[in-house]
Tab-separated table of C-alpha atoms and ligand atoms in Angstrom:
chain	number	residue	atom	x	y	z
A	1	UNK	CA	0.034	-0.061	0.038
A	2	UNK	CA	1.495	3.342	-1.023
A	3	UNK	CA	1.982	5.610	2.066
A	4	UNK	CA	1.846	9.343	1.970
A	5	UNK	CA	4.708	10.934	4.121
A	6	UNK	CA	4.257	14.640	4.883
A	7	UNK	CA	5.418	16.572	7.984
A	8	UNK	CA	2.572	19.047	7.959
A	9	UNK	CA	-0.108	16.399	7.616
A	10	UNK	CA	1.414	14.066	10.012
A	11	UNK	CA	1.826	16.845	12.705
A	12	UNK	CA	-1.877	17.760	12.329
A	13	UNK	CA	-3.084	14.197	12.441
A	14	UNK	CA	-0.879	13.676	15.598
A	15	UNK	CA	-2.533	16.646	17.119
A	16	UNK	CA	-5.952	15.161	16.243
A	17	UNK	CA	-5.200	11.635	17.698
A	18	UNK	CA	-3.000	12.300	20.665
A	19	UNK	CA	-5.848	13.584	23.216
A	20	UNK	CA	-8.082	10.691	22.033
A	21	UNK	CA	-5.401	8.085	22.625
A	22	UNK	CA	-4.548	9.560	26.070
A	23	UNK	CA	-8.220	9.434	27.055
A	24	UNK	CA	-8.307	5.795	25.890
A	25	UNK	CA	-5.281	4.960	28.065
A	26	UNK	CA	-3.193	4.233	24.948
A	27	UNK	CA	-0.738	7.085	25.222
A	28	UNK	CA	2.196	4.741	26.082
A	29	UNK	CA	1.518	2.458	23.173
A	30	UNK	CA	2.933	4.754	20.511
A	31	UNK	CA	0.066	4.426	18.169
A	32	UNK	CA	0.962	5.964	14.885
A	33	UNK	CA	-1.366	7.442	12.245
A	34	UNK	CA	-0.438	6.254	8.639
A	35	UNK	CA	-1.961	8.009	5.601
A	36	UNK	CA	-2.502	5.808	2.619
A	37	UNK	CA	-2.578	7.146	-0.939
A	38	UNK	CA	-6.059	6.033	-1.811
A	39	UNK	CA	-9.112	8.231	-2.904
A	40	UNK	CA	-11.679	5.971	-1.437
A	41	UNK	CA	-12.991	6.887	2.055
A	42	UNK	CA	-11.544	4.476	4.496
A	43	UNK	CA	-9.984	4.145	7.927
A	44	UNK	CA	-9.024	1.106	9.899
A	45	UNK	CA	-6.894	-0.457	12.623
A	46	UNK	CA	-4.970	-3.730	12.057
A	47	UNK	CA	-2.210	-4.361	14.524
A	48	UNK	CA	-2.814	-2.301	17.556
A	49	UNK	CA	0.019	0.115	16.647
A	50	UNK	CA	-1.333	1.969	13.734
A	51	UNK	CA	-4.381	3.741	12.752
A	52	UNK	CA	-4.530	3.765	8.890
A	53	UNK	CA	-6.472	6.491	7.221
A	54	UNK	CA	-6.926	7.054	3.335
A	55	UNK	CA	-6.080	10.480	1.793
A	56	UNK	CA	-9.692	10.219	0.556
A	57	UNK	CA	-11.180	10.328	4.041
A	58	UNK	CA	-9.000	13.334	4.954
A	59	UNK	CA	-10.132	15.089	1.813
A	60	UNK	CA	-13.765	14.209	2.313
A	61	UNK	CA	-13.953	15.352	5.961
A	62	UNK	CA	-15.007	18.897	6.058
A	63	UNK	CA	-13.982	19.679	9.711
A	64	UNK	CA	-11.177	18.484	12.077
A	65	UNK	CA	-14.047	17.175	14.305
A	66	UNK	CA	-15.008	14.641	11.741
A	67	UNK	CA	-11.522	13.117	11.415
A	68	UNK	CA	-11.088	13.257	15.167
A	69	UNK	CA	-14.502	11.319	15.350
A	70	UNK	CA	-13.260	8.690	13.029
A	71	UNK	CA	-9.951	8.443	15.237
A	72	UNK	CA	-12.130	8.205	18.380
A	73	UNK	CA	-14.114	5.344	16.748
A	74	UNK	CA	-11.141	3.576	15.574
A	75	UNK	CA	-9.492	4.097	18.951
A	76	UNK	CA	-12.514	2.441	20.344
A	77	UNK	CA	-11.756	-0.728	18.395
A	78	UNK	CA	-8.132	-0.604	19.549
A	79	UNK	CA	-9.106	-0.131	23.223
A	80	UNK	CA	-11.730	-2.878	22.989
A	81	UNK	CA	-9.084	-5.238	21.564
A	82	UNK	CA	-11.447	-5.980	18.653
A	83	UNK	CA	-8.768	-6.722	16.054
A	84	UNK	CA	-7.537	-9.987	17.408
A	85	UNK	CA	-10.984	-11.384	18.043
A	86	UNK	CA	-12.229	-10.322	14.663
A	87	UNK	CA	-9.413	-11.874	12.971
A	88	UNK	CA	-9.988	-15.143	14.826
A	89	UNK	CA	-13.670	-14.941	13.813
A	90	UNK	CA	-12.794	-14.337	10.181
A	91	UNK	CA	-10.418	-17.258	10.118
A	92	UNK	CA	-13.095	-19.576	11.376
A	93	UNK	CA	-15.578	-18.103	8.968
A	94	UNK	CA	-13.179	-18.733	6.058
A	95	UNK	CA	-12.798	-22.288	7.125
A	96	UNK	CA	-16.589	-22.775	7.446
A	97	UNK	CA	-17.336	-21.188	4.131
A	98	UNK	CA	-14.723	-23.513	2.357
A	99	UNK	CA	-16.603	-26.413	3.965
A	100	UNK	CA	-19.915	-24.921	2.792
A	101	UNK	CA	-18.521	-24.432	-0.798
A	102	UNK	CA	-17.310	-28.024	-0.938
A	103	UNK	CA	-20.759	-29.167	0.370
A	104	UNK	CA	-22.350	-27.003	-2.305
A	105	UNK	CA	-20.180	-28.521	-5.090
A	106	UNK	CA	-21.062	-32.010	-3.774
A	107	UNK	CA	-24.723	-31.090	-4.005
A	108	UNK	CA	-24.302	-29.820	-7.418
A	109	UNK	CA	-22.710	-33.032	-8.644
A	110	UNK	CA	-25.305	-35.024	-7.006
A	111	UNK	CA	-28.078	-32.933	-8.749
A	112	UNK	CA	-26.376	-33.237	-12.125
A	113	UNK	CA	-26.216	-37.037	-11.741
A	114	UNK	CA	-30.060	-37.232	-10.788
A	115	UNK	CA	-30.840	-34.926	-13.653
A	116	UNK	CA	-33.679	-32.313	-13.653
A	117	UNK	CA	-33.134	-28.750	-12.323
A	118	UNK	CA	-29.729	-29.705	-10.895
A	119	UNK	CA	-27.842	-26.359	-11.108
A	120	UNK	CA	-30.203	-24.493	-8.951
A	121	UNK	CA	-30.221	-27.076	-6.336
A	122	UNK	CA	-26.376	-26.917	-6.193
A	123	UNK	CA	-26.338	-23.046	-6.188
A	124	UNK	CA	-28.954	-22.773	-3.367
A	125	UNK	CA	-26.886	-25.305	-1.318
A	126	UNK	CA	-23.865	-23.012	-1.708
A	127	UNK	CA	-25.851	-19.903	-0.990
A	128	UNK	CA	-27.550	-21.121	2.204
A	129	UNK	CA	-24.672	-21.803	4.549
A	130	UNK	CA	-22.639	-18.951	3.288
A	131	UNK	CA	-25.310	-16.414	3.970
A	132	UNK	CA	-25.831	-17.827	7.331
A	133	UNK	CA	-22.128	-17.467	8.126
A	134	UNK	CA	-22.388	-13.816	6.738
A	135	UNK	CA	-25.314	-13.086	8.881
A	136	UNK	CA	-23.482	-14.243	12.095
A	137	UNK	CA	-20.328	-12.425	11.044
A	138	UNK	CA	-22.231	-9.294	10.400
A	139	UNK	CA	-23.953	-9.539	13.843
A	140	UNK	CA	-20.641	-9.836	15.399
A	141	UNK	CA	-19.172	-6.841	13.420
A	142	UNK	CA	-22.246	-4.731	14.446
A	143	UNK	CA	-21.689	-5.517	18.109
A	144	UNK	CA	-18.126	-4.201	17.772
A	145	UNK	CA	-19.231	-1.243	15.901
A	146	UNK	CA	-21.737	-0.156	18.686
A	147	UNK	CA	-19.026	-0.726	21.257
A	148	UNK	CA	-16.576	1.332	19.151
A	149	UNK	CA	-19.155	4.080	18.768
A	150	UNK	CA	-19.824	3.968	22.467
A	151	UNK	CA	-16.154	4.170	23.483
A	152	UNK	CA	-15.488	6.740	20.789
A	153	UNK	CA	-18.044	9.192	22.216
A	154	UNK	CA	-16.693	8.498	25.692
A	155	UNK	CA	-13.104	9.613	24.560
A	156	UNK	CA	-14.530	12.746	22.770
A	157	UNK	CA	-16.515	13.753	25.931
A	158	UNK	CA	-13.369	12.980	28.215
A	159	UNK	CA	-11.490	15.472	25.954
A	160	UNK	CA	-14.192	18.078	25.817
A	161	UNK	CA	-14.909	17.474	22.075
A	162	UNK	CA	-18.166	16.878	20.215
A	163	UNK	CA	-19.290	13.730	18.553
A	164	UNK	CA	-21.081	15.843	15.964
A	165	UNK	CA	-18.402	15.402	13.357
A	166	UNK	CA	-18.592	11.651	13.635
A	167	UNK	CA	-22.355	11.670	13.333
A	168	UNK	CA	-22.427	14.073	10.415
A	169	UNK	CA	-19.787	12.030	8.617
A	170	UNK	CA	-21.562	8.642	9.087
A	171	UNK	CA	-24.826	10.197	8.046
A	172	UNK	CA	-23.282	11.641	4.821
A	173	UNK	CA	-21.550	8.315	4.052
A	174	UNK	CA	-24.882	6.349	4.312
A	175	UNK	CA	-26.737	8.972	2.321
A	176	UNK	CA	-24.106	8.912	-0.357
A	177	UNK	CA	-24.241	5.106	-0.528
A	178	UNK	CA	-28.003	5.246	-1.071
A	179	UNK	CA	-27.442	7.394	-4.190
A	180	UNK	CA	-24.332	5.671	-5.361
A	181	UNK	CA	-24.976	1.893	-5.217
A	182	UNK	CA	-22.418	1.317	-7.967
A	183	UNK	CA	-19.605	2.183	-5.747
A	184	UNK	CA	-19.550	1.729	-1.846
A	185	UNK	CA	-16.646	3.116	0.162
A	186	UNK	CA	-14.617	0.381	1.817
A	187	UNK	CA	-15.298	2.004	5.125
A	188	UNK	CA	-19.006	1.263	4.816
A	189	UNK	CA	-18.278	-2.420	4.064
A	190	UNK	CA	-16.172	-2.895	7.276
A	191	UNK	CA	-18.335	-0.419	9.289
A	192	UNK	CA	-21.869	-1.413	8.427
A	193	UNK	CA	-24.213	1.512	9.309
A	194	UNK	CA	-27.812	0.297	9.668
A	195	UNK	CA	-30.219	3.157	10.674
A	196	UNK	CA	-30.474	1.879	14.248
A	197	UNK	CA	-26.696	2.297	14.668
A	198	UNK	CA	-26.785	5.977	13.406
A	199	UNK	CA	-29.793	6.567	15.452
A	200	UNK	CA	-28.088	5.255	18.685
A	201	UNK	CA	-25.077	7.293	17.875
A	202	UNK	CA	-27.058	10.348	17.437
A	203	UNK	CA	-28.668	9.949	20.851
A	204	UNK	CA	-25.206	9.458	22.541
A	205	UNK	CA	-23.729	12.387	20.693
A	206	UNK	CA	-26.565	14.717	21.635
A	207	UNK	CA	-26.349	13.796	25.222
A	208	UNK	CA	-22.844	15.170	25.439
A	209	UNK	CA	-22.590	18.785	26.852
A	210	UNK	CA	-19.930	19.425	24.052
A	211	UNK	CA	-22.329	18.443	21.244
A	212	UNK	CA	-22.403	22.124	19.880
A	213	UNK	CA	-18.685	22.898	20.507
A	214	UNK	CA	-16.949	23.930	17.249
A	215	UNK	CA	-13.310	23.424	16.142
A	216	UNK	CA	-11.144	26.367	16.830
A	217	UNK	CA	-10.765	28.487	13.674
A	218	UNK	CA	-6.843	27.969	13.633
A	219	UNK	CA	-7.433	24.149	13.676
A	220	UNK	CA	-10.104	24.427	10.845
A	221	UNK	CA	-7.470	26.405	8.826
A	222	UNK	CA	-4.867	23.668	9.217
A	223	UNK	CA	-7.430	21.149	8.162
A	224	UNK	CA	-8.371	23.104	5.112
A	225	UNK	CA	-4.671	23.528	4.340
A	226	UNK	CA	-4.266	19.718	4.675
A	227	UNK	CA	-7.120	19.130	2.172
A	228	UNK	CA	-5.731	21.751	-0.224
A	229	UNK	CA	-2.271	20.158	0.023
A	230	UNK	CA	-3.713	16.648	-0.799
A	231	UNK	CA	-5.683	17.963	-3.701
A	232	UNK	CA	-2.686	19.834	-5.084
A	233	UNK	CA	-0.452	16.862	-4.913
A	234	UNK	CA	-3.022	13.972	-5.919
A	235	UNK	CA	-5.630	15.678	-8.107
A	236	UNK	CA	-5.293	16.334	-11.781
A	237	UNK	CA	-4.803	20.224	-12.385
A	238	UNK	CA	-8.194	20.622	-13.947
A	239	UNK	CA	-9.811	19.070	-10.899
A	240	UNK	CA	-7.728	21.407	-8.577
A	241	UNK	CA	-8.592	24.543	-10.481
A	242	UNK	CA	-12.248	23.475	-10.486
A	243	UNK	CA	-12.184	23.094	-6.755
A	244	UNK	CA	-10.063	26.014	-6.030
A	245	UNK	CA	-10.958	28.450	-8.732
A	246	UNK	CA	-8.736	31.638	-9.385
A	247	UNK	CA	-11.562	33.753	-7.869
A	248	UNK	CA	-10.987	32.065	-4.495
A	249	UNK	CA	-8.177	34.110	-2.722
A	250	UNK	CA	-8.129	32.128	0.568
A	251	UNK	CA	-4.837	30.597	1.727
A	252	UNK	CA	-5.895	26.995	1.156
A	253	UNK	CA	-6.947	27.775	-2.402
A	254	UNK	CA	-3.695	29.524	-3.244
A	255	UNK	CA	-1.823	26.617	-1.449
A	256	UNK	CA	-3.617	23.904	-3.630
A	257	UNK	CA	-3.098	26.028	-6.948
A	258	UNK	CA	0.725	26.593	-6.124
A	259	UNK	CA	1.403	23.034	-5.538
A	260	UNK	CA	-0.550	21.952	-8.646
A	261	UNK	CA	1.341	24.484	-10.766
A	262	UNK	CA	4.627	23.254	-9.530
A	263	UNK	CA	3.816	19.702	-10.150
A	264	UNK	CA	2.240	20.169	-13.541
A	265	UNK	CA	2.996	23.651	-14.859
A	266	UNK	CA	6.388	25.132	-14.460
A	267	UNK	CA	8.783	26.413	-11.839
A	268	UNK	CA	8.586	29.877	-13.340
A	269	UNK	CA	4.826	30.040	-12.759
A	270	UNK	CA	4.888	28.239	-9.382
A	271	UNK	CA	7.625	30.351	-7.723
A	272	UNK	CA	5.708	33.673	-7.626
A	273	UNK	CA	2.784	31.822	-6.186
A	274	UNK	CA	4.872	30.134	-3.439
A	275	UNK	CA	6.524	33.414	-2.687
A	276	UNK	CA	3.086	34.881	-2.145
A	277	UNK	CA	2.146	32.332	0.252
A	278	UNK	CA	5.510	33.005	2.210
A	279	UNK	CA	4.631	36.713	2.274
A	280	UNK	CA	1.154	35.742	3.699
A	281	UNK	CA	2.660	33.665	6.461
A	282	UNK	CA	6.383	34.371	6.856
A	283	UNK	CA	6.715	31.792	9.661
A	284	UNK	CA	5.052	28.817	8.096
A	285	UNK	CA	7.864	26.146	7.659
A	286	UNK	CA	5.796	24.182	4.956
A	287	UNK	CA	5.782	27.086	2.523
A	288	UNK	CA	9.603	27.064	2.540
A	289	UNK	CA	9.611	23.453	2.369
A	290	UNK	CA	7.437	23.761	-0.830
A	291	UNK	CA	9.707	26.261	-2.308
A	292	UNK	CA	12.634	24.175	-1.622
A	293	UNK	CA	11.028	20.986	-3.039
A	294	UNK	CA	9.915	22.825	-6.219
A	295	UNK	CA	13.432	24.328	-6.794
A	296	UNK	CA	15.076	20.787	-6.104
A	297	UNK	CA	12.780	19.021	-8.408
A	298	UNK	CA	13.083	21.694	-10.863
A	299	UNK	CA	16.751	21.020	-11.256
A	300	UNK	CA	17.977	24.048	-8.906
A	301	UNK	CA	19.296	22.232	-5.880
A	302	UNK	CA	21.644	25.157	-4.990
A	303	UNK	CA	18.716	27.558	-4.729
A	304	UNK	CA	16.732	24.971	-2.797
A	305	UNK	CA	19.143	25.019	0.100
A	306	UNK	CA	18.228	28.411	1.614
A	307	UNK	CA	14.461	27.807	1.788
A	308	UNK	CA	14.911	24.287	3.011
A	309	UNK	CA	17.264	25.553	5.797
A	310	UNK	CA	14.650	28.050	6.822
A	311	UNK	CA	11.958	25.304	6.668
A	312	UNK	CA	14.260	23.092	9.016
A	313	UNK	CA	14.705	25.891	11.476
A	314	UNK	CA	11.007	26.851	11.629
A	315	UNK	CA	9.658	23.225	11.771
A	316	UNK	CA	11.710	22.400	15.059
A	317	UNK	CA	12.959	18.872	14.286
A	318	UNK	CA	11.209	17.447	11.298
A	319	UNK	CA	13.441	14.599	9.860
A	320	UNK	CA	11.545	14.364	6.471
A	321	UNK	CA	12.531	18.084	5.901
A	322	UNK	CA	16.121	17.359	7.073
A	323	UNK	CA	16.315	14.592	4.566
A	324	UNK	CA	15.172	16.843	1.701
A	325	UNK	CA	17.785	19.359	2.742
A	326	UNK	CA	20.411	16.675	2.765
A	327	UNK	CA	19.227	15.738	-0.701
A	328	UNK	CA	19.622	19.271	-1.929
A	329	UNK	CA	23.063	19.578	-0.377
A	330	UNK	CA	24.222	16.355	-2.077
A	331	UNK	CA	22.684	17.196	-5.490
A	332	UNK	CA	24.926	20.483	-5.593
A	333	UNK	CA	27.966	18.264	-6.244
A	334	UNK	CA	30.026	20.084	-3.681
A	335	UNK	CA	32.229	18.228	-1.208
A	336	UNK	CA	31.653	20.830	1.687
A	337	UNK	CA	27.894	20.401	1.160
A	338	UNK	CA	28.321	16.680	1.305
A	339	UNK	CA	30.265	17.021	4.526
A	340	UNK	CA	27.254	18.910	6.015
A	341	UNK	CA	24.784	16.444	4.687
A	342	UNK	CA	26.253	13.366	6.384
A	343	UNK	CA	25.531	14.288	10.158
A	344	UNK	CA	22.258	16.002	9.046
A	345	UNK	CA	21.118	12.628	7.488
A	346	UNK	CA	22.428	10.459	10.314
A	347	UNK	CA	20.383	12.641	12.721
A	348	UNK	CA	17.166	12.257	10.621
A	349	UNK	CA	17.767	8.460	10.252
A	350	UNK	CA	18.001	8.198	13.984
A	351	UNK	CA	14.440	9.361	14.097
A	352	UNK	CA	13.221	7.765	10.955
A	353	UNK	CA	15.210	4.617	10.602
A	354	UNK	CA	12.870	3.095	7.941
A	355	UNK	CA	13.333	5.923	5.441
A	356	UNK	CA	15.064	3.970	2.514
A	357	UNK	CA	15.470	7.328	0.561
A	358	UNK	CA	17.715	8.679	3.489
A	359	UNK	CA	20.183	5.930	3.308
A	360	UNK	CA	20.445	6.132	-0.443
A	361	UNK	CA	21.170	9.952	0.101
A	362	UNK	CA	23.591	9.152	2.874
A	363	UNK	CA	25.440	6.653	0.514
A	364	UNK	CA	25.840	9.327	-2.089
A	365	UNK	CA	27.107	11.851	0.399
A	366	UNK	CA	29.839	9.309	1.489
A	367	UNK	CA	30.506	8.734	-2.154
A	368	UNK	CA	31.226	12.458	-2.647
A	369	UNK	CA	33.370	12.430	0.282
A	370	UNK	CA	35.319	9.562	-1.059
A	371	UNK	CA	34.559	7.331	1.868
A	372	UNK	CA	33.648	4.185	-0.171
A	373	UNK	CA	33.350	1.817	3.023
A	374	UNK	CA	30.620	4.032	4.454
A	375	UNK	CA	29.034	4.671	1.063
A	376	UNK	CA	28.734	0.754	0.623
A	377	UNK	CA	27.360	0.344	4.176
A	378	UNK	CA	24.708	3.031	3.660
A	379	UNK	CA	23.730	1.619	0.297
A	380	UNK	CA	23.439	-1.802	1.837
A	381	UNK	CA	21.118	-0.367	4.458
A	382	UNK	CA	19.043	1.355	1.847
A	383	UNK	CA	18.773	-1.969	0.011
A	384	UNK	CA	17.802	-3.739	3.159
A	385	UNK	CA	15.029	-1.248	3.967
A	386	UNK	CA	13.703	-1.720	0.544
A	387	UNK	CA	13.585	-5.438	1.188
A	388	UNK	CA	16.290	-6.203	-1.424
A	389	UNK	CA	18.376	-8.628	0.750
A	390	UNK	CA	20.664	-10.037	-1.914
A	391	UNK	CA	21.839	-6.589	-2.886
A	392	UNK	CA	22.101	-5.561	0.804
A	393	UNK	CA	24.348	-8.556	1.484
A	394	UNK	CA	26.616	-7.989	-1.432
A	395	UNK	CA	27.189	-4.335	-0.586
A	396	UNK	CA	27.676	-5.225	3.132
A	397	UNK	CA	30.260	-7.826	2.347
A	398	UNK	CA	32.157	-5.331	0.290
A	399	UNK	CA	31.873	-2.689	2.982
A	400	UNK	CA	33.362	-5.224	5.471
A	401	UNK	CA	36.476	-5.742	3.335
A	402	UNK	CA	37.021	-1.911	3.524
A	403	UNK	CA	36.438	-1.324	7.376
A	404	UNK	CA	38.573	-2.018	10.312
A	405	UNK	CA	37.592	-5.468	11.705
A	406	UNK	CA	35.407	-5.099	14.655
A	407	UNK	CA	34.672	-1.353	14.315
A	408	UNK	CA	31.043	-0.283	14.863
A	409	UNK	CA	30.456	0.100	11.095
A	410	UNK	CA	32.007	-3.416	10.381
A	411	UNK	CA	29.662	-4.813	13.026
A	412	UNK	CA	26.703	-3.135	11.329
A	413	UNK	CA	27.689	-4.554	7.985
A	414	UNK	CA	28.311	-7.968	9.524
A	415	UNK	CA	24.729	-7.893	10.905
A	416	UNK	CA	23.417	-7.319	7.368
A	417	UNK	CA	25.445	-10.026	5.887
A	418	UNK	CA	24.399	-12.509	8.538
A	419	UNK	CA	20.659	-11.731	8.403
A	420	UNK	CA	18.356	-14.758	7.814
A	421	UNK	CA	16.052	-14.263	4.916
A	422	UNK	CA	12.847	-15.073	6.967
A	423	UNK	CA	13.790	-12.253	9.359
A	424	UNK	CA	14.225	-9.687	6.700
A	425	UNK	CA	10.837	-10.384	5.120
A	426	UNK	CA	8.882	-8.188	7.510
B	501	ZN	ZN1	-15.711	0.443	13.333
């Protein structure tokens, strides 16, 4: 599944989720929100450590409170330990449906032998047990949904927030699915919303003293900026300019258009738009990040360095922006810049150890410095993170021949060489 990594969006979603996770007693579990590059509306939990949310859900949610409501509901699943039990249930259901299918095939064969309206008998035999399993599974899922709704509203109330967003969103999703039977959001498939459930949620939500509480305007603006950014990066230019027409002078509209212009138009048209954003908010790190990214991708790494430095300073510790600055420094083909890039990337990797791009950049930086042993080791780590174990081992073995035996780097290389394939396939 393609993941979207972006400091601005991740920071906002952390701010949405953190109070809810604390209220649920899950603050210490280090639950991370992961954004998936998928336009359909969906959010789910799988392993107790992550809340997955589609870019489509972020884009469709009109207020912060709607996404906070989704997080509250998903946190309800986490806190209720629903995942493991649902998985067990599904495993049994699958076994049972295989048995049912075999029984159905048996009936079909028997029907064909006896002649007559055989096919239908077989089909009915297949249908009956499976629909019975589906009914019991659905009942089970509905119980969990009701529990997650209850828990979600509790977490929202405990943090002084309204459940109105959750309610509005669920109502909208069910209404849309009525009109659009051709396409059903995956969220509705995993979160069935019969009218009783929505009615029960409405009653719960309205009982809260915080029902009418609105999101603070500055949070709403950050939310709108996130939606604008997602649209600018993911939508086609004509879609972006229809959603955010030139007549719209709001900051989110200008953000979406500037991003779309740099992605699809040209640097020359995009730069004045980005500079206009910087002028409007001179302390917004993400506008400098955007400028640096546009210049870097437009083939002007030397010019990208200053805005990226500014973004790094304003963002107060954002490893993804550090990595981009490192990339710009290395792309300038200057040994002094490569010297600066090495500690920058090392520091970023200490906080983002799974970023394969950062190891590849680090390998290049060491290459520029002429440190071939460290270049091989970093390239081995990049390959390892990509899951390319064979290349990782080859590079690590070569690094070992160039490193002092027993040094920390040699030990790291040795670790990669001696990894068992099963352990690497995570
Ligand atoms: Zn649910």
